[in-house]
Tab-separated table of C-alpha atoms and ligand atoms in Angstrom:
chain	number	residue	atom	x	y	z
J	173	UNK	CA	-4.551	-8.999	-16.852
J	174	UNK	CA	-4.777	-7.179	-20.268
J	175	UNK	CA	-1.784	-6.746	-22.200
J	176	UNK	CA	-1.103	-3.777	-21.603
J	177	UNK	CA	2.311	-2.645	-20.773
J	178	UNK	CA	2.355	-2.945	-16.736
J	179	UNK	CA	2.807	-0.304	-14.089
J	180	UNK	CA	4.566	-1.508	-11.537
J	181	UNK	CA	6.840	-4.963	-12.649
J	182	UNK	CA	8.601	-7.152	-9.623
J	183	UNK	CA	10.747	-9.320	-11.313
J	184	UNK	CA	13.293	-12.409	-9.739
J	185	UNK	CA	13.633	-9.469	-6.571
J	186	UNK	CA	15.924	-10.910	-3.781
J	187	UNK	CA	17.286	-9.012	-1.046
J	188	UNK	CA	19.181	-8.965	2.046
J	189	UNK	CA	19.610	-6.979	5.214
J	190	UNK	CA	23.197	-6.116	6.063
J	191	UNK	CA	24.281	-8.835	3.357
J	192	UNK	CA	23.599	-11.158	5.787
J	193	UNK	CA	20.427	-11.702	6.722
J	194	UNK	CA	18.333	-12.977	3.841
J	195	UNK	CA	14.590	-11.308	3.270
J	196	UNK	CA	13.676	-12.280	-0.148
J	197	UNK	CA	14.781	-15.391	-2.238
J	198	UNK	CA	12.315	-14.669	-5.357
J	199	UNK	CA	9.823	-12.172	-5.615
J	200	UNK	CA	7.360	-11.899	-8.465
J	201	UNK	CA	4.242	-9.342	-9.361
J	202	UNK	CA	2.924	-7.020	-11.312
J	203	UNK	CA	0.200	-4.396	-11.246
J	204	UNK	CA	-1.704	-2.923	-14.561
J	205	UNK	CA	-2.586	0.334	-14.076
J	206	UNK	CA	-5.862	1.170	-12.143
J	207	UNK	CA	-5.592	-2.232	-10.896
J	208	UNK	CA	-5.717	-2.831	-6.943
J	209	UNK	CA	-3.074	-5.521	-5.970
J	210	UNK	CA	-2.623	-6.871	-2.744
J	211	UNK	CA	0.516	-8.912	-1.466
J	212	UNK	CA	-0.420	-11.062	1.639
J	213	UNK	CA	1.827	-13.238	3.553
J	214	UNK	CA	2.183	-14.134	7.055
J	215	UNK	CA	4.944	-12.533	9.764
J	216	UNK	CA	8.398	-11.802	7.992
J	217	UNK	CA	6.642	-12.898	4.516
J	218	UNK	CA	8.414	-10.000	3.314
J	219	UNK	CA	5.813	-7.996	2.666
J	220	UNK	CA	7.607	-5.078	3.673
J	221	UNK	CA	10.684	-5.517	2.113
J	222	UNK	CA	9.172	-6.136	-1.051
J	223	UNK	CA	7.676	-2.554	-0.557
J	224	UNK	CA	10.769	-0.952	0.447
J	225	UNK	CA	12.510	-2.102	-2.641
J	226	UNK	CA	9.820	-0.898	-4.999
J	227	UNK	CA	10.455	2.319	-3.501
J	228	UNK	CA	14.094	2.079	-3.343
J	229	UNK	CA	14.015	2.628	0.630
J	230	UNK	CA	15.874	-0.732	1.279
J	231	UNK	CA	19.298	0.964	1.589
J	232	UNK	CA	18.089	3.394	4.096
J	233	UNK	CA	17.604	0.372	6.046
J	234	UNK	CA	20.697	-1.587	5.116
J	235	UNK	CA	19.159	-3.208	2.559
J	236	UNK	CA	20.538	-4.938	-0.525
J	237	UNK	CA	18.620	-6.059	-3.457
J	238	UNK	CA	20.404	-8.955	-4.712
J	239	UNK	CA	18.835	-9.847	-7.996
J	240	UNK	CA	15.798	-9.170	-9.765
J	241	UNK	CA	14.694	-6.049	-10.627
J	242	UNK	CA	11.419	-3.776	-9.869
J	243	UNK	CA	10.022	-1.355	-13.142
J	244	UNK	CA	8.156	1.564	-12.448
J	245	UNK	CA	6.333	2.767	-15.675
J	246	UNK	CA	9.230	1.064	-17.870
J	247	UNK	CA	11.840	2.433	-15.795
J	248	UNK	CA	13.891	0.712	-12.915
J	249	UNK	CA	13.333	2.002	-9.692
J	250	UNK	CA	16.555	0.693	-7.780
J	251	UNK	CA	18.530	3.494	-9.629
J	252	UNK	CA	16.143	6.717	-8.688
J	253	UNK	CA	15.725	8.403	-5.393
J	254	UNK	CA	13.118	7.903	-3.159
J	255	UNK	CA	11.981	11.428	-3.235
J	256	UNK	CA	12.353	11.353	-7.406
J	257	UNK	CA	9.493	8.288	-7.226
J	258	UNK	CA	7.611	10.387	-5.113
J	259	UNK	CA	7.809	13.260	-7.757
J	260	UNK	CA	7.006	10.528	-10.616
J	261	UNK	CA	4.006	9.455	-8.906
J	262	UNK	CA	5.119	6.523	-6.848
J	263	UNK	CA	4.220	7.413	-3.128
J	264	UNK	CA	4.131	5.090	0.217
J	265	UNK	CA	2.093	4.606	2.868
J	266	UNK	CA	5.069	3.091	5.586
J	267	UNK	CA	3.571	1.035	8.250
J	268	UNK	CA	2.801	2.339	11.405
J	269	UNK	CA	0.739	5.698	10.410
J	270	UNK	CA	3.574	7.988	10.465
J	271	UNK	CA	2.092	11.599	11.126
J	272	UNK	CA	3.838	14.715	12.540
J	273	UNK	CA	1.808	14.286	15.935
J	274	UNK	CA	2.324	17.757	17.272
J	275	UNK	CA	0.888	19.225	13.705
J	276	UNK	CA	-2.988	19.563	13.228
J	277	UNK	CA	-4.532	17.305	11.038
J	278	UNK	CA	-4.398	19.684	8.142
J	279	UNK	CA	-0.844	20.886	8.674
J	280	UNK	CA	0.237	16.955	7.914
J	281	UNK	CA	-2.198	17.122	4.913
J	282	UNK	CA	-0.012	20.327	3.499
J	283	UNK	CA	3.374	18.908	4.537
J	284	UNK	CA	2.106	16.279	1.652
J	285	UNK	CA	1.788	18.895	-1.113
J	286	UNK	CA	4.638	20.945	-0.197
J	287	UNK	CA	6.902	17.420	-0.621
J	288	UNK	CA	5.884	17.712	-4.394
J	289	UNK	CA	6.129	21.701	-5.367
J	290	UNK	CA	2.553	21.875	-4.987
J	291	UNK	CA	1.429	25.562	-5.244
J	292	UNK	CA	-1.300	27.615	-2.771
J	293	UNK	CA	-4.520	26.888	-5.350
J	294	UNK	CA	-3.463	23.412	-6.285
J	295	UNK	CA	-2.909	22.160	-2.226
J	296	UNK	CA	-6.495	24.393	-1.262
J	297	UNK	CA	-7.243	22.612	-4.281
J	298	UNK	CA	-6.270	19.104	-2.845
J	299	UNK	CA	-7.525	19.258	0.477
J	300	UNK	CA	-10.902	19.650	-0.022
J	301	UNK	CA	-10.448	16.026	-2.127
J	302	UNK	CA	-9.065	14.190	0.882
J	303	UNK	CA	-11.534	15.874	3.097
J	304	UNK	CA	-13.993	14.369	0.492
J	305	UNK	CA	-12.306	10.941	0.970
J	306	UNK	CA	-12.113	10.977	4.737
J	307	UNK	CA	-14.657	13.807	5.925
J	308	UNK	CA	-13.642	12.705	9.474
J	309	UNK	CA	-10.311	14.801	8.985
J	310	UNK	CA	-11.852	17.780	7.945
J	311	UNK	CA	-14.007	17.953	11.623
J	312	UNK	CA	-10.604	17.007	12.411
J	313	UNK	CA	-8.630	19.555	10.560
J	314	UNK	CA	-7.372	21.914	13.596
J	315	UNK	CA	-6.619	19.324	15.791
J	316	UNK	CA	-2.718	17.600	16.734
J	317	UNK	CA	-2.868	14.733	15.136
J	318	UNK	CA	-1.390	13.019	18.182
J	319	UNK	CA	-4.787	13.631	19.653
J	320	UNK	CA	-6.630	11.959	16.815
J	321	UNK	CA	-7.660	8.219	17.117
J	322	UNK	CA	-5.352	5.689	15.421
J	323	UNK	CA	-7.617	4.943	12.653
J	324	UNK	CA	-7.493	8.968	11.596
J	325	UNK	CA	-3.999	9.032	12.009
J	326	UNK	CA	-4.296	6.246	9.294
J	327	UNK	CA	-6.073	8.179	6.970
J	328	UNK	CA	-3.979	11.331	7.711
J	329	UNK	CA	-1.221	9.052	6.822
J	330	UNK	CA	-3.360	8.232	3.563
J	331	UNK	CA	-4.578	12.190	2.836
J	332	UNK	CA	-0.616	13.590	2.945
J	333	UNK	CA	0.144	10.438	0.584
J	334	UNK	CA	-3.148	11.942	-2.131
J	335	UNK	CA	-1.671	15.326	-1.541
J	336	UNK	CA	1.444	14.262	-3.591
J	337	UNK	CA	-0.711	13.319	-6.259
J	338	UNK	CA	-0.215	9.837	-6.513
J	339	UNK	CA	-0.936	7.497	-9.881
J	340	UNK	CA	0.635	4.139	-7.800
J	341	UNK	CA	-0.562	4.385	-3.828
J	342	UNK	CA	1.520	1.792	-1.822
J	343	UNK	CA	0.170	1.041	1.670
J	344	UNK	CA	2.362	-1.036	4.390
J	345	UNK	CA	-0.454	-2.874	6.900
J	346	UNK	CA	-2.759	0.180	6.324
J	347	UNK	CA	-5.619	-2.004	8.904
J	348	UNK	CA	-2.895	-2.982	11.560
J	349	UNK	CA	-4.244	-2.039	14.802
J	350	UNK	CA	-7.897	-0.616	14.319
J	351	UNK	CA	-11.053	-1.711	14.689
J	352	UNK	CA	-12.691	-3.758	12.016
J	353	UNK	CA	-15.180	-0.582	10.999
J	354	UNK	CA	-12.176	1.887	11.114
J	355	UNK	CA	-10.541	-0.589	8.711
J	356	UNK	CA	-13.700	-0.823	6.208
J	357	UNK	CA	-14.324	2.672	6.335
J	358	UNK	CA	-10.135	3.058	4.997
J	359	UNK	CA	-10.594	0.372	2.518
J	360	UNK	CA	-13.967	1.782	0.747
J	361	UNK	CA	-12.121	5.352	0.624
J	362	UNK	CA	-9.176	3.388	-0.929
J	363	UNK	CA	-11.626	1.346	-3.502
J	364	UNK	CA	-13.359	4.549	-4.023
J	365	UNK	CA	-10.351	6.408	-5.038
J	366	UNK	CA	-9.363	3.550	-7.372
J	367	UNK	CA	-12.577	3.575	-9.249
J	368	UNK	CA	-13.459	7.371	-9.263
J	369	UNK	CA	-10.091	8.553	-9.721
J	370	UNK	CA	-8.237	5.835	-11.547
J	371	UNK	CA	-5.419	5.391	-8.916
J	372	UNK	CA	-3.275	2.113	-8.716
J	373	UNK	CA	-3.261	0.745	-5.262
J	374	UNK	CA	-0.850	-2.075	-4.170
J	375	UNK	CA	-1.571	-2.803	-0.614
J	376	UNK	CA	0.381	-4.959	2.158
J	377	UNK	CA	-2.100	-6.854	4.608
J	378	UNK	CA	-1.626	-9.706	7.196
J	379	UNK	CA	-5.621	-9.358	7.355
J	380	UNK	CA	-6.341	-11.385	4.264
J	381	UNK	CA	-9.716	-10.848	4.240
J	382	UNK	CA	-10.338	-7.231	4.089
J	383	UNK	CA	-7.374	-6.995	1.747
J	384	UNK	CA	-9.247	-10.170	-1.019
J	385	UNK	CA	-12.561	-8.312	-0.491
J	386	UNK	CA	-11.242	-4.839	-2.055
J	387	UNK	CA	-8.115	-6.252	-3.864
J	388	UNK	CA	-9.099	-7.427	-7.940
J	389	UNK	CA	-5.838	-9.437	-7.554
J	390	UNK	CA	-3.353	-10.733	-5.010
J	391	UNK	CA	0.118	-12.237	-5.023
J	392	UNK	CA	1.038	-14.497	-2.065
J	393	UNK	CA	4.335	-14.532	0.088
J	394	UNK	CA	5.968	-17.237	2.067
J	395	UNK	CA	9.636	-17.035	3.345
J	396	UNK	CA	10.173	-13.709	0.701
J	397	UNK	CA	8.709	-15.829	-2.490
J	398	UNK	CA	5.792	-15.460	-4.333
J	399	UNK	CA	4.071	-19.062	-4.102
J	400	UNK	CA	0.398	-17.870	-5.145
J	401	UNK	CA	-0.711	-15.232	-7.595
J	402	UNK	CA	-4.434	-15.254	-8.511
J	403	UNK	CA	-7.711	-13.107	-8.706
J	404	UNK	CA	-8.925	-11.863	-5.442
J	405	UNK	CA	-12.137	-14.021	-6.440
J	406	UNK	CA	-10.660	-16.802	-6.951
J	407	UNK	CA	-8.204	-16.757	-3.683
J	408	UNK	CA	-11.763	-15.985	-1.331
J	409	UNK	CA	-12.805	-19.675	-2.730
J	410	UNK	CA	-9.917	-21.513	-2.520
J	411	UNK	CA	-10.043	-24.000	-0.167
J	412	UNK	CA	-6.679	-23.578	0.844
J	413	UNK	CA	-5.794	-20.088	0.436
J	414	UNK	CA	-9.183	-19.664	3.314
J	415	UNK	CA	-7.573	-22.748	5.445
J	416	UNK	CA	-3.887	-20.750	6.111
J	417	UNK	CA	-4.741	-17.078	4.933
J	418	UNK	CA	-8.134	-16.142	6.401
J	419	UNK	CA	-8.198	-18.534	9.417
J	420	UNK	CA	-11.271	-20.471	8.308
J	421	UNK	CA	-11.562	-24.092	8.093
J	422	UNK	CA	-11.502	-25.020	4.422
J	423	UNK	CA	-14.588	-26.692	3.845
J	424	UNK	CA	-13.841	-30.660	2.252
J	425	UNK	CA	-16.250	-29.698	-0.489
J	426	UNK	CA	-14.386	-26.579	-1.554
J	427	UNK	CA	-10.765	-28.683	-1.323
J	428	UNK	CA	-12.282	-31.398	-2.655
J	429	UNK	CA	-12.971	-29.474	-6.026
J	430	UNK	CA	-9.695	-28.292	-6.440
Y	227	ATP	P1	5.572	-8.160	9.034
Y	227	ATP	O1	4.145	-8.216	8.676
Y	227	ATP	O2	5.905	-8.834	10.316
Y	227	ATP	O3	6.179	-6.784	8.897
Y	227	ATP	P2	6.660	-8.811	6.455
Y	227	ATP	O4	5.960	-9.796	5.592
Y	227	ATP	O5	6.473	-7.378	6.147
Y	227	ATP	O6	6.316	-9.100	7.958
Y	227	ATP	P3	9.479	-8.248	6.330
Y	227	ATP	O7	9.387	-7.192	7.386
Y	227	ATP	O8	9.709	-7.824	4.937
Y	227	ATP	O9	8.198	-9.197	6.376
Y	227	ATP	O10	10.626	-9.265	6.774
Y	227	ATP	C1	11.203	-10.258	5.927
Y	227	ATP	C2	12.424	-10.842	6.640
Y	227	ATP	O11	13.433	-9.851	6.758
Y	227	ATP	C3	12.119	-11.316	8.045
Y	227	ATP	O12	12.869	-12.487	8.264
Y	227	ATP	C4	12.612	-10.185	8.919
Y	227	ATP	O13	13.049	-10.652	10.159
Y	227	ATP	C5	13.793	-9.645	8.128
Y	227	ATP	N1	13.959	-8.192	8.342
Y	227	ATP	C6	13.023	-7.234	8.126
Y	227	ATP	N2	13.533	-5.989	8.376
Y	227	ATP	C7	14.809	-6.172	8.769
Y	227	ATP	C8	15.870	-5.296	9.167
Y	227	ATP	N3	15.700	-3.957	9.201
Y	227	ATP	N4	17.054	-5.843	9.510
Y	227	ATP	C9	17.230	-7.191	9.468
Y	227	ATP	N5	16.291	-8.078	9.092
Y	227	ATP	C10	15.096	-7.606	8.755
C-alpha cells in the first residue's frame, strides 16, 4: 500500500442481526484507490455483512453495526443513504445476480443509468462501454433477461452496476454458480475495467482462487474477523492460506519455509 489517503477504510466493524445474533466481532481493511481487494472467508465468514455495512444496507436487513466504523473517501458511510453512495460512486453488486427478468438485457442496463440522473447521450453513451466489456450482452441486448444464461445475468448484474458510473465496484459472490469459463471470462472484464479505466474493485468470493489470481490484495475472514491480510501473491504461496482456502494440500516444503 502507498500512503496515500485510502478509499474505502473498515475499521474495528462489528455487527449484529436483530441485536441478537452476532455477525461480526472485528472487521479490518482497506482499499487504495484503483486497487482490487478481495475479502475471502468460508460460509457465514461474514463476507456479506461486511459488504452490507460498507454500503449501509445492514438496517434494511435488521442489521446493527455495533462498533467500528467504515470511511468512504474520508467520509463515514453508516450515516448516508444507500442510494446517496450510489450517487457518490459507491455501487454493489448483491449476491445472487439480481436482474429485472421480464426486462431485455438492455432495459436492465438503462434502469442502471436512470438510478443516477444519467441523461439520453451519456446512457447511449454508456452502453456501448458495457457492451465493450461483455459483448455477449449486446447479441443479447433484446432479449428477457430471464431467458439469458446465469453467467449473463451476472454480467447484466455487473453492466447496470458500470451504468451508475462507479469509482468503488463491490461484488457479493460474483462466480457463485457458473461454470469455471463463465467465471474467468467475468473476472478478466472486471481486471480489465480496473486497469483501463481505473475502477476500485472489492470483491466477495468463497472461490479463493479465481478471486487471489485477479485480486492485488486480500483480507481474510473467519467467524466475522479479519485473521489474514496480505498480497494476493503472497496468499497463492502460502502454505496455509492454499491448505484451508483453495483446497490444495499445502506442500511440507512450502509450510516448512514459513
Ligand atoms: P456466505 O458466503 O454463506 O454468504 P458470508 O461470509 O457472506 O457467508 P454472512 O452472510 O455475512 O457470511 O453471515 C455472517 C453471520 O451472520 C452468519 O453467522 C450468518 O448466519 C449470520 N447472518 C447473515 N445474514 C443474516 C440475517 N439476515 N439474519 C440473521 N443472521 C444472519
Amino acid at each position: 500500500m502507498t500512503g496515500q489517503r485510502p478509499l474505502l477504510a473498515v475499521t474495528g466493524l462489528k455487527a449484529t442481526y436483530s441485536h441478537s445474533i452476532t455477525a461480526l466481532e472485528g472487521v479490518d481493511l482497506s482499499l487504495a484507490p484503483g486497487e482490487i481487494l478481495a475479502i475471502l472467508g468460508g460460509n457465514g465468514a461474514g463476507k456479506t455483512t461486511t459488504l452490507k455495512a460498507v454500503s449501509n444496507l445492514l438496517p434494511a436487513e435488521r442489521g446493527q453495526v455495533t462498533a467500528g466504523d467504515v470511511h468512504y473517501e474520508g467520509q463515514t458511510t453508516l450515516t448516508r443513504s444507500p442510494a446517496d453512495l450510489v450517487r457518490a460512486g459507491l455501487v454493489q453488486v448483491l449476491e445472487g445476480r439480481h436482474c429485472f427478468k421480464s426486462l431485455s438485457v438492455e432495459e436492465n442496463l438503462v434502469a442502471g443509468g436512470l438510478g443516477r440522473g444519467s441523461g439520453r447521450s451519456e446512457i447511449a453513451e454508456d452502453l456501448e462501454k458495457v457492451y465493450t466489456w461483455f459483448p455477449r450482452l449486446k447479441q443479447k441486448r433484446r432479449t428477457a433477461s430471464g431467458l439469458t444464461s446465469g453467467g449473463e445475468q451476472q454480467m447484466t448484474a455487473i453492466g447496470r452496476a458500470l451504468m451508475s458510473r462507479p469509482r468503488l465496484l463491490i461484488l457479493d459472490e460474483p462466480s457463485m454458480g457458473l461454470a469455471p469459463i463463465v467465471v474467468q471470462d467475468i473476472f478478466r472484464a472486471l481486471r480489465r475495467l480496473n486497469a483501463e479505466e481505473g475502477l476500485s474493485i472489492l470483491v466477495a468470493e468463497q472461490n479463493s482462487a479465481i478471486a487471489l489470481a485477479y485480486a492485488d490484495r486480500a483480507v481474510i475472514l473467519e467467524n466475522g474477523r479479519t485473521v489474514l491480510e496480505g498480497t494476493a501473491r503472497d496468499l497463492r504461496t502460502r502454505g496455509d492460506v492454499r491448505a484451508f482456502y483453495l483446497g490444495q494440500k499445502a506442500a511440507p516444503a512450502i509450510v516448512a519455509a514459513q
